Coordinates of C-alpha atoms and ligand atoms in Angstrom, one line a residue:
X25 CA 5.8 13.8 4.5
X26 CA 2.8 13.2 2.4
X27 CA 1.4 10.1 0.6
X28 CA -0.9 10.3 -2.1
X29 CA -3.2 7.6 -3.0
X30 CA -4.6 6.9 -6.3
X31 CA -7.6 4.9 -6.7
X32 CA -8.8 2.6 -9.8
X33 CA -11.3 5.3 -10.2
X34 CA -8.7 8.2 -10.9
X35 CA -9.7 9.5 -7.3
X36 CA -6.1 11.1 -5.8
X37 CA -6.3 11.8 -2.6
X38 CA -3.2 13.3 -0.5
X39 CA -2.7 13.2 3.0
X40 CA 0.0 13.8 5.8
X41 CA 1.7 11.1 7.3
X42 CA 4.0 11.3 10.0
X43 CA 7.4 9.7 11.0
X44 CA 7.2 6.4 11.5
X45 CA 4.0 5.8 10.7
X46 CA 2.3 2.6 8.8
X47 CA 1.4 3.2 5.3
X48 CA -1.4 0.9 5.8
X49 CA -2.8 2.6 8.9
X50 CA -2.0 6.5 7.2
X51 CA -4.5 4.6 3.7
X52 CA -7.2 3.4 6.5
X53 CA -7.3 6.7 7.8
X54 CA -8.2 8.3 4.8
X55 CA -10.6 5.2 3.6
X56 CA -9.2 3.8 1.4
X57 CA -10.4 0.3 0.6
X58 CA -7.3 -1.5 1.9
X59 CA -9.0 -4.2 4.3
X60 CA -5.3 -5.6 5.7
X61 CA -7.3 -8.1 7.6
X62 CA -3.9 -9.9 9.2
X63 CA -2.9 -6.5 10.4
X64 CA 0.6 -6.7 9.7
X65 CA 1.1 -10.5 10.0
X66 CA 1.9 -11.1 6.2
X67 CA -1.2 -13.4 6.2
X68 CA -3.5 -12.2 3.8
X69 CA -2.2 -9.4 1.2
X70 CA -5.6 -7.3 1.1
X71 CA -2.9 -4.9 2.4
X72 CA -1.3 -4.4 -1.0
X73 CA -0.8 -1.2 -2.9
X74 CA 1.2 -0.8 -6.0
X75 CA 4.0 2.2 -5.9
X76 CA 5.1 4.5 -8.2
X77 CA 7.7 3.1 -9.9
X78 CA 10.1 6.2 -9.0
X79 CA 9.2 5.7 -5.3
X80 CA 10.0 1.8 -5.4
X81 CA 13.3 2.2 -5.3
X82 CA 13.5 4.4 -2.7
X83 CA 11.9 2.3 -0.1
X84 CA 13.6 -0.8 1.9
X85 CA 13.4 -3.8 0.0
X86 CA 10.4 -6.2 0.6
X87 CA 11.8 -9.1 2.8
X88 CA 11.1 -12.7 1.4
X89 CA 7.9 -13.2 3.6
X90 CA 6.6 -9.8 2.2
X91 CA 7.4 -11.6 -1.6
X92 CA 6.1 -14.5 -0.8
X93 CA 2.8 -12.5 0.1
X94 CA 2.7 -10.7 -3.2
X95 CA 2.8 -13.7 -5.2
X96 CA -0.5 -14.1 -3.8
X97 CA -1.9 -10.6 -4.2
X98 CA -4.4 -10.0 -6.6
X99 CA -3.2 -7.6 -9.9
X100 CA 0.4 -7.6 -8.6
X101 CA 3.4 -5.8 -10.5
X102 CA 6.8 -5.4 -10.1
X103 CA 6.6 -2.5 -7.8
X104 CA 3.7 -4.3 -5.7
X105 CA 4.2 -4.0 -1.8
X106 CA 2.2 -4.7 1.2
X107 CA 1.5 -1.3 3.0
X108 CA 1.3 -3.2 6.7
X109 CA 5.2 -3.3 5.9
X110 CA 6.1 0.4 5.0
X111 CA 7.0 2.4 7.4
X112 CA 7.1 6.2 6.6
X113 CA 9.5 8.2 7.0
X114 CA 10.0 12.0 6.0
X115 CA 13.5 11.1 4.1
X116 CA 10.7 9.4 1.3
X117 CA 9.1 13.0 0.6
X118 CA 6.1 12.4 -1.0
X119 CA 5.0 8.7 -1.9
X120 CA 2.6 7.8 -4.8
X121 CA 1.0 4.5 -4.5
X122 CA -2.3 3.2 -6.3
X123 CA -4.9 1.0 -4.6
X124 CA -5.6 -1.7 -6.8
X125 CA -8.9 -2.6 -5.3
X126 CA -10.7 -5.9 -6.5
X127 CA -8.7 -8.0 -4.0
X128 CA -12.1 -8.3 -2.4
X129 CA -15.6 -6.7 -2.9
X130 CA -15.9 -4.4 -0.3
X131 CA -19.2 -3.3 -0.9
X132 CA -20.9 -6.7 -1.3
X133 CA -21.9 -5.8 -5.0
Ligands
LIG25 S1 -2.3 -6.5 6.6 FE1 -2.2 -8.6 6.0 S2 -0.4 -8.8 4.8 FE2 -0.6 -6.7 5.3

């Protein structure tokens, strides 16, 4: 399956993920600035990514911890998720998500 990321800058960037595979891990791989400092405890939401509206729906639903998280998440929308909780799977295709970046300052600036 492939993921593509879509940064505040316009940058899209596309990438193969395989089965199974964390979308937090497949969006480190390709640095993106996702920090997910809790790695995957639902501690910290500098995880969070916001998907394509048309791919929402076609992922499990957030579980109440995960919501609880988001509430907390910096520019969150209605189709907000935290990527340390989406497991890929080829059934989803290709998935759009957008980094929303300014969570934290990454480069210190
Ligand atoms: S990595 Fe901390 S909530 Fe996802």
């Amino acid at each position: 399956m492939k993921v593509r990321f879509i940064q505040r800058d316009g940058t899209v960037s596309e990438v193969t993920a395989a089965d199974g595979a964390r979308l937090l891990d497949i969006a480190q791989a390709d640095n993106q600035p996702l920090e997910g400092t809790c790695e995957g405890d639902m501690a910290c939401a500098t995880c969070h990514v916001i998907v394509a509206a048309e791919d929402f729906a076609r992922l499990p639903p957030a579980s109440e911890e995960e919501e609880d998280m988001l509430d907390l998440a910096y520019g969150a929308t209605r189709t907000s998720r935290l990527s340390c909780q989406i497991t890929l799977n080829e059934a989803l295709g290709t998935l759009t998500v957008t980094i929303p970046g300014g969570s934290r300052n990454m480069q210190g600036r």
